[in-house]
Amino acid sequence: MQSSVLTHISTTIDLMEAGAPVDLPFQSIAGTEGALRSFGVSLSMLAEAEQAADELRRGTVGTNALYFETGQGSCLSAGANIGVDGPVDQQTLEARAYGVARVYRPLLVNTVVGFIGPEYLYDGKQIIRAGLEDNFCGRLLGIQMGCDVCYTNHAETDSDDMDTLLHLLAAANTGFVIAVPGADDIMLGYQSLSFHDIAQVRATMGKRPAPEFEEWLHTTGVTDQGGLLADEGPAPALSPDHAMELGWTS
């Protein structure tokens, strides 16, 4: 199981120095120096995290070990979207963030496409367009691009629009999508995808998981030989002792 802590990357560097088993140092990044500075991040700090992750030698398939999140509008929200000739459009600045990302050989980069809110992407049509733009630009720049298909509750959109974007991204061969239980991120207060959305789009679009994950799904009994969710009736109740063995409770 890979582990990542969604905290500032300087905290993750401290965790790695203390010997914590962190596989994927995380950081939100953006496409201008001013926006990075508003996050409290510098390029040298990202390089330090990359070196620290390399020194852990925890990679089993390659050495790509960083996880970056991006999203159109972050430079604008930081007041750091002004170029020599005036404001720069959100999508151009988002593509610049992918240029930053690829320097550090990330394992994952995902656009949290509708997370910032309707002040930046107003409605479902704009979120769908942005998700497809981001997938295209990330792939064009040679990084493993994914998407958190999501929206804030005050945006002019709903889960039907997210279903549309999910299937369009699957058709465009995006690398991965993010999911949370019930599609409702109760910590950050926005709507994303659920785990069953991913199982459904795989079945509909004929997609398969990454090979290592597919093997794990099968050997643990989550899926059958054909890759479909195993139909073995209700799962047995998990005893407290077994839960503690798995590390699910303290």
C-alpha positions as a Python dict, from the first residue, in 0.01 Angstrom:
ca = {
    (1, 'M'): (0, 0, 0),
    (2, 'Q'): (140, 337, -98),
    (3, 'S'): (96, 624, 146),
    (4, 'S'): (72, 997, 92),
    (5, 'V'): (-8, 1279, 332),
    (6, 'L'): (-200, 1574, 185),
    (7, 'T'): (-1, 1836, 370),
    (8, 'H'): (254, 2099, 282),
    (9, 'I'): (558, 1938, 124),
    (10, 'S'): (791, 2080, 390),
    (11, 'T'): (597, 1876, 648),
    (12, 'T'): (637, 1566, 434),
    (13, 'I'): (1013, 1626, 411),
    (14, 'D'): (1021, 1635, 793),
    (15, 'L'): (821, 1312, 804),
    (16, 'M'): (1062, 1138, 567),
    (17, 'E'): (1362, 1259, 768),
    (18, 'A'): (1195, 1109, 1078),
    (19, 'G'): (1166, 772, 902),
    (20, 'A'): (792, 778, 829),
    (21, 'P'): (687, 547, 541),
    (22, 'V'): (579, 819, 297),
    (23, 'D'): (581, 695, -62),
    (24, 'L'): (433, 995, -241),
    (25, 'P'): (530, 1344, -121),
    (26, 'F'): (236, 1571, -207),
    (27, 'Q'): (211, 1937, -303),
    (28, 'S'): (-29, 2170, -481),
    (29, 'I'): (155, 2360, -753),
    (30, 'A'): (72, 2636, -1000),
    (31, 'G'): (204, 2798, -1316),
    (32, 'T'): (364, 3118, -1186),
    (33, 'E'): (630, 3193, -930),
    (34, 'G'): (390, 3424, -748),
    (35, 'A'): (127, 3153, -713),
    (36, 'L'): (387, 2904, -589),
    (37, 'R'): (503, 3163, -339),
    (38, 'S'): (143, 3201, -216),
    (39, 'F'): (149, 2826, -144),
    (40, 'G'): (474, 2869, 48),
    (41, 'V'): (659, 2660, -211),
    (42, 'S'): (977, 2710, -414),
    (43, 'L'): (1133, 2502, -690),
    (44, 'S'): (1427, 2422, -461),
    (45, 'M'): (1183, 2283, -204),
    (46, 'L'): (1029, 2052, -467),
    (47, 'A'): (1379, 1936, -564),
    (48, 'E'): (1458, 1865, -198),
    (49, 'A'): (1143, 1653, -168),
    (50, 'E'): (1232, 1462, -484),
    (51, 'Q'): (1579, 1384, -346),
    (52, 'A'): (1438, 1280, -7),
    (53, 'A'): (1188, 1045, -174),
    (54, 'D'): (1465, 893, -389),
    (55, 'E'): (1675, 828, -81),
    (56, 'L'): (1393, 624, 77),
    (57, 'R'): (1438, 364, -201),
    (58, 'R'): (1075, 258, -162),
    (59, 'G'): (993, 237, -533),
    (60, 'T'): (906, -109, -662),
    (61, 'V'): (809, -14, -1019),
    (62, 'G'): (1028, 277, -1126),
    (63, 'T'): (1144, 573, -918),
    (64, 'N'): (870, 831, -983),
    (65, 'A'): (766, 939, -636),
    (66, 'L'): (597, 1283, -627),
    (67, 'Y'): (226, 1366, -633),
    (68, 'F'): (117, 1709, -756),
    (69, 'E'): (-228, 1866, -764),
    (70, 'T'): (-316, 2156, -990),
    (71, 'G'): (-628, 2337, -1107),
    (72, 'Q'): (-729, 2621, -1336),
    (73, 'G'): (-779, 2944, -1142),
    (74, 'S'): (-517, 2900, -871),
    (75, 'C'): (-294, 3176, -1013),
    (76, 'L'): (-592, 3410, -1045),
    (77, 'S'): (-707, 3339, -689),
    (78, 'A'): (-356, 3422, -566),
    (79, 'G'): (-346, 3746, -767),
    (80, 'A'): (-47, 3602, -953),
    (81, 'N'): (-187, 3576, -1305),
    (82, 'I'): (-50, 3903, -1446),
    (83, 'G'): (208, 3891, -1724),
    (84, 'V'): (402, 4166, -1900),
    (85, 'D'): (104, 4246, -2123),
    (86, 'G'): (-171, 4195, -1866),
    (87, 'P'): (-369, 3897, -1728),
    (88, 'V'): (-286, 3551, -1864),
    (89, 'D'): (-571, 3306, -1921),
    (90, 'Q'): (-626, 3024, -1673),
    (91, 'Q'): (-564, 2738, -1913),
    (92, 'T'): (-224, 2871, -2026),
    (93, 'L'): (-113, 2908, -1664),
    (94, 'E'): (-240, 2557, -1588),
    (95, 'A'): (-27, 2419, -1872),
    (96, 'R'): (273, 2601, -1722),
    (97, 'A'): (210, 2411, -1397),
    (98, 'Y'): (255, 2085, -1589),
    (99, 'G'): (586, 2220, -1717),
    (100, 'V'): (690, 2271, -1354),
    (101, 'A'): (566, 1924, -1259),
    (102, 'R'): (752, 1724, -1520),
    (103, 'V'): (1091, 1855, -1405),
    (104, 'Y'): (1053, 1645, -1089),
    (105, 'R'): (944, 1317, -1254),
    (106, 'P'): (609, 1288, -1070),
    (107, 'L'): (420, 962, -1043),
    (108, 'L'): (85, 1144, -1037),
    (109, 'V'): (-40, 1485, -1145),
    (110, 'N'): (-410, 1560, -1123),
    (111, 'T'): (-618, 1866, -1194),
    (112, 'V'): (-880, 1922, -925),
    (113, 'V'): (-1085, 2071, -1200),
    (114, 'G'): (-1390, 2223, -1030),
    (115, 'F'): (-1257, 2257, -678),
    (116, 'I'): (-1192, 2631, -657),
    (117, 'G'): (-1550, 2725, -744),
    (118, 'P'): (-1769, 2916, -991),
    (119, 'E'): (-1559, 3231, -950),
    (120, 'Y'): (-1311, 3054, -1182),
    (121, 'L'): (-1510, 2787, -1368),
    (122, 'Y'): (-1872, 2902, -1362),
    (123, 'D'): (-2082, 2602, -1463),
    (124, 'G'): (-2081, 2241, -1578),
    (125, 'K'): (-1990, 2327, -1937),
    (126, 'Q'): (-1682, 2521, -1826),
    (127, 'I'): (-1576, 2244, -1586),
    (128, 'I'): (-1613, 1980, -1859),
    (129, 'R'): (-1414, 2192, -2104),
    (130, 'A'): (-1141, 2256, -1847),
    (131, 'G'): (-1110, 1890, -1753),
    (132, 'L'): (-1058, 1792, -2116),
    (133, 'E'): (-814, 2081, -2175),
    (134, 'D'): (-610, 1979, -1871),
    (135, 'N'): (-597, 1613, -1972),
    (136, 'F'): (-480, 1711, -2320),
    (137, 'C'): (-214, 1957, -2205),
    (138, 'G'): (-77, 1723, -1938),
    (139, 'R'): (-48, 1436, -2183),
    (140, 'L'): (107, 1665, -2446),
    (141, 'L'): (375, 1766, -2195),
    (142, 'G'): (454, 1403, -2121),
    (143, 'I'): (323, 1355, -1766),
    (144, 'Q'): (88, 1098, -1617),
    (145, 'M'): (-224, 1312, -1604),
    (146, 'G'): (-537, 1247, -1402),
    (147, 'C'): (-839, 1440, -1286),
    (148, 'D'): (-1048, 1492, -976),
    (149, 'V'): (-1388, 1522, -1147),
    (150, 'C'): (-1546, 1756, -895),
    (151, 'Y'): (-1745, 2068, -818),
    (152, 'T'): (-1833, 2294, -526),
    (153, 'N'): (-2195, 2305, -419),
    (154, 'H'): (-2239, 2671, -516),
    (155, 'A'): (-2139, 2610, -880),
    (156, 'E'): (-2401, 2591, -1158),
    (157, 'T'): (-2349, 2218, -1213),
    (158, 'D'): (-2443, 1876, -1077),
    (159, 'S'): (-2341, 1510, -1077),
    (160, 'D'): (-2487, 1454, -1425),
    (161, 'D'): (-2225, 1694, -1564),
    (162, 'M'): (-1958, 1506, -1371),
    (163, 'D'): (-2076, 1177, -1523),
    (164, 'T'): (-2037, 1337, -1866),
    (165, 'L'): (-1684, 1454, -1790),
    (166, 'L'): (-1590, 1115, -1642),
    (167, 'H'): (-1691, 930, -1958),
    (168, 'L'): (-1525, 1185, -2186),
    (169, 'L'): (-1202, 1154, -1988),
    (170, 'A'): (-1221, 775, -2009),
    (171, 'A'): (-1265, 802, -2386),
    (172, 'A'): (-960, 1033, -2391),
    (173, 'N'): (-753, 777, -2194),
    (174, 'T'): (-685, 990, -1890),
    (175, 'G'): (-442, 823, -1651),
    (176, 'F'): (-666, 809, -1343),
    (177, 'V'): (-952, 975, -1160),
    (178, 'I'): (-999, 1048, -790),
    (179, 'A'): (-1282, 900, -584),
    (180, 'V'): (-1413, 932, -228),
    (181, 'P'): (-1681, 733, -42),
    (182, 'G'): (-2026, 828, -169),
    (183, 'A'): (-1877, 1098, -397),
    (184, 'D'): (-1903, 1346, -107),
    (185, 'D'): (-1582, 1488, 35),
    (186, 'I'): (-1702, 1580, 383),
    (187, 'M'): (-1361, 1718, 485),
    (188, 'L'): (-1326, 1974, 205),
    (189, 'G'): (-1698, 2023, 136),
    (190, 'Y'): (-1720, 1945, -234),
    (191, 'Q'): (-1854, 1672, -462),
    (192, 'S'): (-1629, 1426, -644),
    (193, 'L'): (-1668, 1071, -781),
    (194, 'S'): (-1750, 757, -585),
    (195, 'F'): (-1567, 426, -611),
    (196, 'H'): (-1860, 263, -790),
    (197, 'D'): (-1846, 537, -1056),
    (198, 'I'): (-1499, 412, -1149),
    (199, 'A'): (-1610, 46, -1159),
    (200, 'Q'): (-1904, 148, -1377),
    (201, 'V'): (-1700, 348, -1628),
    (202, 'R'): (-1447, 65, -1658),
    (203, 'A'): (-1726, -177, -1746),
    (204, 'T'): (-1895, 69, -1984),
    (205, 'M'): (-1579, 182, -2164),
    (206, 'G'): (-1388, -147, -2159),
    (207, 'K'): (-1105, -9, -1943),
    (208, 'R'): (-884, -206, -1708),
    (209, 'P'): (-699, -105, -1391),
    (210, 'A'): (-322, -70, -1376),
    (211, 'P'): (-177, -426, -1387),
    (212, 'E'): (-50, -429, -1027),
    (213, 'F'): (-382, -296, -897),
    (214, 'E'): (-579, -539, -1115),
    (215, 'E'): (-385, -831, -967),
    (216, 'W'): (-452, -704, -615),
    (217, 'L'): (-825, -664, -686),
    (218, 'H'): (-843, -1023, -806),
    (219, 'T'): (-630, -1188, -537),
    (220, 'T'): (-825, -1013, -261),
    (221, 'G'): (-1159, -1119, -410),
    (222, 'V'): (-1283, -771, -499),
    (223, 'T'): (-1317, -865, -866),
    (224, 'D'): (-1367, -1192, -1052),
    (225, 'Q'): (-1156, -1334, -1334),
    (226, 'G'): (-1333, -1110, -1585),
    (227, 'G'): (-1254, -796, -1391),
    (228, 'L'): (-1613, -742, -1272),
    (229, 'L'): (-1703, -685, -909),
    (230, 'A'): (-1727, -1024, -742),
    (231, 'D'): (-2084, -1130, -657),
    (232, 'E'): (-2051, -1335, -344),
    (233, 'G'): (-2330, -1188, -133),
    (234, 'P'): (-2292, -951, 161),
    (235, 'A'): (-1943, -924, 305),
    (236, 'P'): (-1906, -1083, 652),
    (237, 'A'): (-1895, -851, 948),
    (238, 'L'): (-1542, -747, 1043),
    (239, 'S'): (-1459, -840, 1401),
    (240, 'P'): (-1279, -579, 1617),
    (241, 'D'): (-980, -815, 1653),
    (242, 'H'): (-951, -858, 1276),
    (243, 'A'): (-986, -483, 1223),
    (244, 'M'): (-699, -422, 1465),
    (245, 'E'): (-486, -678, 1281),
    (246, 'L'): (-545, -485, 959),
    (247, 'G'): (-455, -159, 1132),
    (248, 'W'): (-801, -10, 1072),
    (249, 'T'): (-857, 85, 1437),
    (250, 'S'): (-636, 205, 1714),
}
